[in-house]
Amino acid sequence: MEYAIKADHIGHRFGGKSVLKALNLKVGYGEIFGLLGPSGAGKTTLIKILTGQLRATEGTASLFGRETGTLTGADYGEIGIMMDCFGLYERLSCYENLKIFANIYGIAGKKNRREKIERMLDSVGLLASKNTDAMKLSKGMRSRLLLARALLGEPKALFLDEPTSGLDPVTAEEIHRLIEAERQAGVTVFLTTHHMAEAEKLCSRIALLHNGEIVESGSPGEICRRYNHQKKILLHLYDGTDLTLPHDAEAAETIERCLRNGEIETIHSSEPDLETVFMELTGRKLV
């Protein structure tokens, strides 16, 4: 099976400090893959290696079957990157910021460039603000402009480093909608985040990164079920009673009786969330 993104025993050191350690991962074409970990875990360093911005101390990384150290200008035209460290031109408008990158991407013809830029601004809800200087944008608007810039070249692979960090829920939801639309269009998305709800919502598979090492991987549901040590069923009844039941025949009888009598308001299984799993594996929180 071929993979859009692949890391093979990636290790990296800054000076004497090891920030990535024998890291392996594979991302399929058209997949949203999430890398979860707290600040300082090595997420941004890995993105830089996978996109050829940084050469790994050890191991190899490849994109679309080509080692990242050999990527050409044409290859980079197939990559969209959204990172906090990729700043905006503060004194230029939203339109002018994208115009610079439209020229870099070689979008030919003045009319074609204008139409493409305005279409991208419209897709992220910034068309009405196209003449507003970047320095006057809110954090949410800046994030949407950075995403528009990453999408401008119609990439085959999209790397998003904490794309909704610090955003309000409404703006984060808008970003999520745009990411999902790219996946539906066949784009491969590599997403780093420390928000478990974001990963559970968007990603088909995730990896948990701690101190430069992947400590667990799989689909969010698989990982949570894997660490469901208690195996309990939680019932909340309309009269306010909370029942915790084991997975056995007696519990099935109780649940059937409560359902028949219309007593159950909510019912949940007891598997942990990703935050709880991460704490069990590492002793610390994702944030």
CSV table of C-alpha atoms in Angstrom, one decimal:
chain,number,residue,atom,x,y,z
A,1,MET,CA,0.0,0.0,0.0
A,2,GLU,CA,1.3,3.5,-0.9
A,3,TYR,CA,1.1,6.3,1.6
A,4,ALA,CA,0.9,10.1,1.1
A,5,ILE,CA,3.1,10.8,4.1
A,6,LYS,CA,5.6,8.5,5.7
A,7,ALA,CA,8.1,8.8,8.5
A,8,ASP,CA,10.6,6.0,9.0
A,9,HIS,CA,12.6,5.9,12.3
A,10,ILE,CA,12.7,9.7,12.4
A,11,GLY,CA,15.0,11.1,15.1
A,12,HIS,CA,16.1,14.7,15.6
A,13,ARG,CA,18.3,16.6,18.0
A,14,PHE,CA,18.8,20.3,18.7
A,15,GLY,CA,22.3,20.4,20.1
A,16,GLY,CA,22.5,17.7,22.7
A,17,LYS,CA,18.7,17.5,23.2
A,18,SER,CA,16.7,14.8,21.5
A,19,VAL,CA,13.3,16.1,20.5
A,20,LEU,CA,12.2,13.2,18.2
A,21,LYS,CA,13.1,9.5,18.9
A,22,ALA,CA,12.8,6.7,16.3
A,23,LEU,CA,9.4,7.9,15.2
A,24,ASN,CA,7.3,5.9,12.7
A,25,LEU,CA,4.0,6.9,11.1
A,26,LYS,CA,2.1,6.4,7.8
A,27,VAL,CA,-0.7,8.6,6.5
A,28,GLY,CA,-3.0,7.4,3.7
A,29,TYR,CA,-4.1,9.5,0.7
A,30,GLY,CA,-7.2,11.5,1.4
A,31,GLU,CA,-7.0,10.9,5.2
A,32,ILE,CA,-7.1,13.4,8.1
A,33,PHE,CA,-4.4,12.2,10.5
A,34,GLY,CA,-4.0,13.8,13.9
A,35,LEU,CA,-0.9,14.2,15.9
A,36,LEU,CA,-1.8,14.9,19.6
A,37,GLY,CA,0.6,16.1,22.2
A,38,PRO,CA,1.3,19.0,24.6
A,39,SER,CA,3.4,22.0,23.7
A,40,GLY,CA,7.1,20.9,23.4
A,41,ALA,CA,6.3,17.3,22.5
A,42,GLY,CA,7.9,17.7,19.0
A,43,LYS,CA,4.8,18.2,16.8
A,44,THR,CA,6.0,21.4,15.0
A,45,THR,CA,9.5,19.9,14.5
A,46,LEU,CA,8.0,16.8,12.9
A,47,ILE,CA,5.9,18.9,10.5
A,48,LYS,CA,9.1,20.8,9.5
A,49,ILE,CA,10.8,17.5,8.7
A,50,LEU,CA,7.8,16.1,6.8
A,51,THR,CA,7.6,19.2,4.6
A,52,GLY,CA,11.4,19.4,3.9
A,53,GLN,CA,12.0,22.6,6.0
A,54,LEU,CA,14.3,20.7,8.3
A,55,ARG,CA,16.5,17.6,7.7
A,56,ALA,CA,16.1,14.9,10.3
A,57,THR,CA,19.2,13.9,12.3
A,58,GLU,CA,18.1,10.2,11.8
A,59,GLY,CA,15.7,8.3,9.6
A,60,THR,CA,13.9,9.3,6.4
A,61,ALA,CA,10.6,11.1,5.6
A,62,SER,CA,8.7,10.9,2.4
A,63,LEU,CA,5.8,12.8,0.8
A,64,PHE,CA,3.9,11.2,-2.2
A,65,GLY,CA,6.6,8.6,-2.3
A,66,ARG,CA,9.5,11.0,-2.6
A,67,GLU,CA,12.0,11.7,0.2
A,68,THR,CA,11.5,15.2,1.6
A,69,GLY,CA,15.1,16.0,1.2
A,70,THR,CA,14.8,15.7,-2.6
A,71,LEU,CA,11.5,17.7,-3.1
A,72,THR,CA,11.5,20.2,-6.0
A,73,GLY,CA,9.7,23.5,-6.4
A,74,ALA,CA,7.0,21.6,-8.3
A,75,ASP,CA,6.6,19.3,-5.3
A,76,TYR,CA,6.2,22.2,-2.9
A,77,GLY,CA,3.4,23.5,-5.1
A,78,GLU,CA,1.4,20.4,-4.0
A,79,ILE,CA,1.8,21.3,-0.3
A,80,GLY,CA,-0.2,23.7,1.8
A,81,ILE,CA,1.2,24.7,5.2
A,82,MET,CA,-0.5,26.6,8.0
A,83,MET,CA,1.8,27.4,10.9
A,84,ASP,CA,1.9,30.2,13.5
A,85,CYS,CA,5.5,30.8,12.6
A,86,PHE,CA,4.5,31.6,9.0
A,87,GLY,CA,3.5,35.2,9.6
A,88,LEU,CA,1.5,37.6,7.5
A,89,TYR,CA,2.6,40.9,5.9
A,90,GLU,CA,1.0,43.1,8.6
A,91,ARG,CA,0.8,46.3,6.6
A,92,LEU,CA,-0.7,44.6,3.5
A,93,SER,CA,-4.4,43.8,3.1
A,94,CYS,CA,-5.9,40.3,3.0
A,95,TYR,CA,-6.1,40.5,-0.8
A,96,GLU,CA,-2.5,41.8,-1.1
A,97,ASN,CA,-1.2,39.0,1.2
A,98,LEU,CA,-2.8,36.3,-1.0
A,99,LYS,CA,-1.7,38.1,-4.2
A,100,ILE,CA,2.0,37.7,-3.2
A,101,PHE,CA,1.5,33.9,-2.8
A,102,ALA,CA,-0.6,33.7,-6.0
A,103,ASN,CA,2.4,35.1,-7.8
A,104,ILE,CA,4.7,32.6,-6.1
A,105,TYR,CA,2.4,29.7,-7.0
A,106,GLY,CA,2.5,30.9,-10.6
A,107,ILE,CA,-1.2,31.5,-11.0
A,108,ALA,CA,-1.1,33.1,-14.4
A,109,GLY,CA,-3.2,36.0,-15.7
A,110,LYS,CA,-4.3,39.1,-13.7
A,111,LYS,CA,-8.0,38.1,-14.0
A,112,ASN,CA,-7.3,34.5,-13.0
A,113,ARG,CA,-5.3,35.6,-9.9
A,114,ARG,CA,-8.0,38.1,-8.9
A,115,GLU,CA,-10.8,35.5,-9.3
A,116,LYS,CA,-8.9,32.8,-7.4
A,117,ILE,CA,-7.9,35.1,-4.6
A,118,GLU,CA,-11.5,36.4,-4.1
A,119,ARG,CA,-12.9,32.9,-4.3
A,120,MET,CA,-10.5,31.8,-1.5
A,121,LEU,CA,-11.3,34.8,0.6
A,122,ASP,CA,-15.0,34.1,0.1
A,123,SER,CA,-14.5,30.4,1.1
A,124,VAL,CA,-13.0,31.5,4.5
A,125,GLY,CA,-15.5,34.3,5.1
A,126,LEU,CA,-13.1,37.2,4.5
A,127,LEU,CA,-14.2,38.6,1.1
A,128,ALA,CA,-15.9,41.6,2.8
A,129,SER,CA,-12.6,42.3,4.6
A,130,LYS,CA,-10.3,41.8,1.5
A,131,ASN,CA,-9.0,45.4,1.8
A,132,THR,CA,-8.4,45.3,5.5
A,133,ASP,CA,-4.8,45.3,6.6
A,134,ALA,CA,-3.6,42.1,8.3
A,135,MET,CA,-2.6,44.0,11.4
A,136,LYS,CA,-6.2,45.0,12.0
A,137,LEU,CA,-7.6,41.4,11.9
A,138,SER,CA,-8.8,39.5,14.9
A,139,LYS,CA,-7.0,36.3,15.8
A,140,GLY,CA,-9.9,34.3,14.2
A,141,MET,CA,-9.7,36.3,11.0
A,142,ARG,CA,-5.9,35.8,10.9
A,143,SER,CA,-6.3,32.1,11.2
A,144,ARG,CA,-8.8,32.0,8.4
A,145,LEU,CA,-6.4,34.1,6.2
A,146,LEU,CA,-3.5,31.7,6.9
A,147,LEU,CA,-5.8,28.8,6.0
A,148,ALA,CA,-6.8,30.6,2.7
A,149,ARG,CA,-3.1,31.1,1.9
A,150,ALA,CA,-2.4,27.4,2.6
A,151,LEU,CA,-5.2,26.4,0.2
A,152,LEU,CA,-4.5,28.9,-2.5
A,153,GLY,CA,-2.3,26.6,-4.6
A,154,GLU,CA,-4.9,23.8,-4.4
A,155,PRO,CA,-2.5,21.4,-2.5
A,156,LYS,CA,-2.7,17.7,-2.5
A,157,ALA,CA,-1.4,17.6,1.1
A,158,LEU,CA,-2.3,20.1,3.8
A,159,PHE,CA,-0.2,20.5,7.0
A,160,LEU,CA,-2.0,22.3,9.8
A,161,ASP,CA,-0.1,23.1,13.0
A,162,GLU,CA,-2.6,23.9,15.8
A,163,PRO,CA,-5.1,25.6,13.4
A,164,THR,CA,-7.7,26.5,16.0
A,165,SER,CA,-5.4,27.3,18.9
A,166,GLY,CA,-6.9,30.2,21.0
A,167,LEU,CA,-10.0,30.6,18.8
A,168,ASP,CA,-13.6,30.9,20.0
A,169,PRO,CA,-15.9,27.8,19.3
A,170,VAL,CA,-17.7,29.5,16.4
A,171,THR,CA,-14.5,30.3,14.5
A,172,ALA,CA,-13.0,26.9,15.3
A,173,GLU,CA,-16.2,25.3,13.9
A,174,GLU,CA,-15.7,27.3,10.7
A,175,ILE,CA,-12.1,26.1,10.4
A,176,HIS,CA,-13.3,22.5,11.0
A,177,ARG,CA,-15.8,22.8,8.2
A,178,LEU,CA,-13.2,24.0,5.8
A,179,ILE,CA,-10.8,21.1,6.7
A,180,GLU,CA,-13.5,18.6,6.2
A,181,ALA,CA,-14.4,20.0,2.8
A,182,GLU,CA,-10.7,19.6,1.8
A,183,ARG,CA,-10.8,16.0,2.9
A,184,GLN,CA,-13.9,15.4,0.8
A,185,ALA,CA,-12.1,16.8,-2.1
A,186,GLY,CA,-9.4,14.2,-1.7
A,187,VAL,CA,-6.7,16.3,0.1
A,188,THR,CA,-4.5,14.5,2.6
A,189,VAL,CA,-4.5,16.5,5.9
A,190,PHE,CA,-1.9,16.2,8.6
A,191,LEU,CA,-3.2,18.0,11.7
A,192,THR,CA,-1.4,18.7,15.0
A,193,THR,CA,-3.5,19.7,18.0
A,194,HIS,CA,-3.8,19.3,21.8
A,195,HIS,CA,-7.6,19.5,21.6
A,196,MET,CA,-9.0,16.0,22.0
A,197,ALA,CA,-12.5,17.0,20.8
A,198,GLU,CA,-11.0,18.4,17.6
A,199,ALA,CA,-9.1,15.2,17.0
A,200,GLU,CA,-12.1,13.0,17.7
A,201,LYS,CA,-14.3,15.0,15.4
A,202,LEU,CA,-12.0,15.3,12.4
A,203,CYS,CA,-9.4,12.5,12.4
A,204,SER,CA,-9.8,9.0,11.1
A,205,ARG,CA,-6.6,8.1,12.9
A,206,ILE,CA,-4.4,9.7,15.5
A,207,ALA,CA,-1.0,9.3,17.2
A,208,LEU,CA,-0.3,10.4,20.8
A,209,LEU,CA,3.2,12.1,21.0
A,210,HIS,CA,5.0,12.5,24.3
A,211,ASN,CA,8.6,13.6,24.7
A,212,GLY,CA,9.3,13.0,21.0
A,213,GLU,CA,7.9,9.4,21.0
A,214,ILE,CA,4.6,8.0,19.8
A,215,VAL,CA,3.1,6.3,22.8
A,216,GLU,CA,-0.2,5.1,21.2
A,217,SER,CA,-1.9,5.2,17.8
A,218,GLY,CA,-5.1,4.2,16.1
A,219,SER,CA,-8.6,5.6,15.6
A,220,PRO,CA,-9.8,7.7,18.5
A,221,GLY,CA,-12.5,5.2,19.3
A,222,GLU,CA,-10.1,2.3,19.2
A,223,ILE,CA,-7.7,3.9,21.5
A,224,CYS,CA,-10.4,4.8,24.1
A,225,ARG,CA,-11.8,1.3,24.0
A,226,ARG,CA,-8.4,-0.2,24.4
A,227,TYR,CA,-8.0,1.6,27.8
A,228,ASN,CA,-11.5,0.9,29.0
A,229,HIS,CA,-10.4,-1.0,32.1
A,230,GLN,CA,-13.7,-0.6,34.1
A,231,LYS,CA,-16.1,-1.7,31.4
A,232,LYS,CA,-19.1,-0.1,33.0
A,233,ILE,CA,-22.5,1.2,31.7
A,234,LEU,CA,-23.7,4.4,33.2
A,235,LEU,CA,-27.4,5.2,33.4
A,236,HIS,CA,-29.1,8.5,34.4
A,237,LEU,CA,-32.8,8.1,35.2
A,238,TYR,CA,-35.5,10.7,34.9
A,239,ASP,CA,-35.9,10.7,38.7
A,240,GLY,CA,-32.3,11.8,39.1
A,241,THR,CA,-30.9,8.4,40.0
A,242,ASP,CA,-27.4,7.4,38.6
A,243,LEU,CA,-26.7,3.7,38.1
A,244,THR,CA,-23.3,2.2,37.3
A,245,LEU,CA,-23.7,-1.3,36.0
A,246,PRO,CA,-21.2,-4.0,34.9
A,247,HIS,CA,-21.1,-5.6,31.5
A,248,ASP,CA,-23.1,-8.8,32.4
A,249,ALA,CA,-26.4,-10.5,32.0
A,250,GLU,CA,-27.8,-8.9,35.2
A,251,ALA,CA,-27.1,-5.5,33.8
A,252,ALA,CA,-28.9,-6.3,30.6
A,253,GLU,CA,-31.9,-7.3,32.6
A,254,THR,CA,-31.8,-4.0,34.5
A,255,ILE,CA,-31.4,-1.9,31.4
A,256,GLU,CA,-34.3,-3.8,29.7
A,257,ARG,CA,-36.6,-3.2,32.6
A,258,CYS,CA,-35.7,0.5,32.8
A,259,LEU,CA,-36.2,1.0,29.1
A,260,ARG,CA,-39.5,-0.8,29.2
A,261,ASN,CA,-40.6,1.5,32.0
A,262,GLY,CA,-39.4,4.6,30.2
A,263,GLU,CA,-37.0,5.5,33.1
A,264,ILE,CA,-33.8,6.1,31.3
A,265,GLU,CA,-32.9,9.7,30.4
A,266,THR,CA,-29.3,9.0,29.3
A,267,ILE,CA,-27.1,5.9,28.8
A,268,HIS,CA,-23.3,5.8,28.3
A,269,SER,CA,-20.5,3.3,28.3
A,270,SER,CA,-17.5,4.1,30.5
A,271,GLU,CA,-14.6,4.2,28.0
A,272,PRO,CA,-12.2,7.0,28.8
A,273,ASP,CA,-11.6,10.0,26.5
A,274,LEU,CA,-8.3,10.8,24.8
A,275,GLU,CA,-7.2,13.1,27.6
A,276,THR,CA,-7.6,10.4,30.2
A,277,VAL,CA,-5.7,7.9,28.1
A,278,PHE,CA,-2.9,10.3,27.6
A,279,MET,CA,-2.7,11.0,31.3
A,280,GLU,CA,-2.6,7.2,32.0
A,281,LEU,CA,0.3,6.7,29.5
A,282,THR,CA,2.3,9.8,30.3
A,283,GLY,CA,1.2,11.2,33.7
A,284,ARG,CA,0.4,14.6,32.2
A,285,LYS,CA,-2.3,16.4,30.3
A,286,LEU,CA,-2.5,17.1,26.6
A,287,VAL,CA,-2.4,20.9,27.1
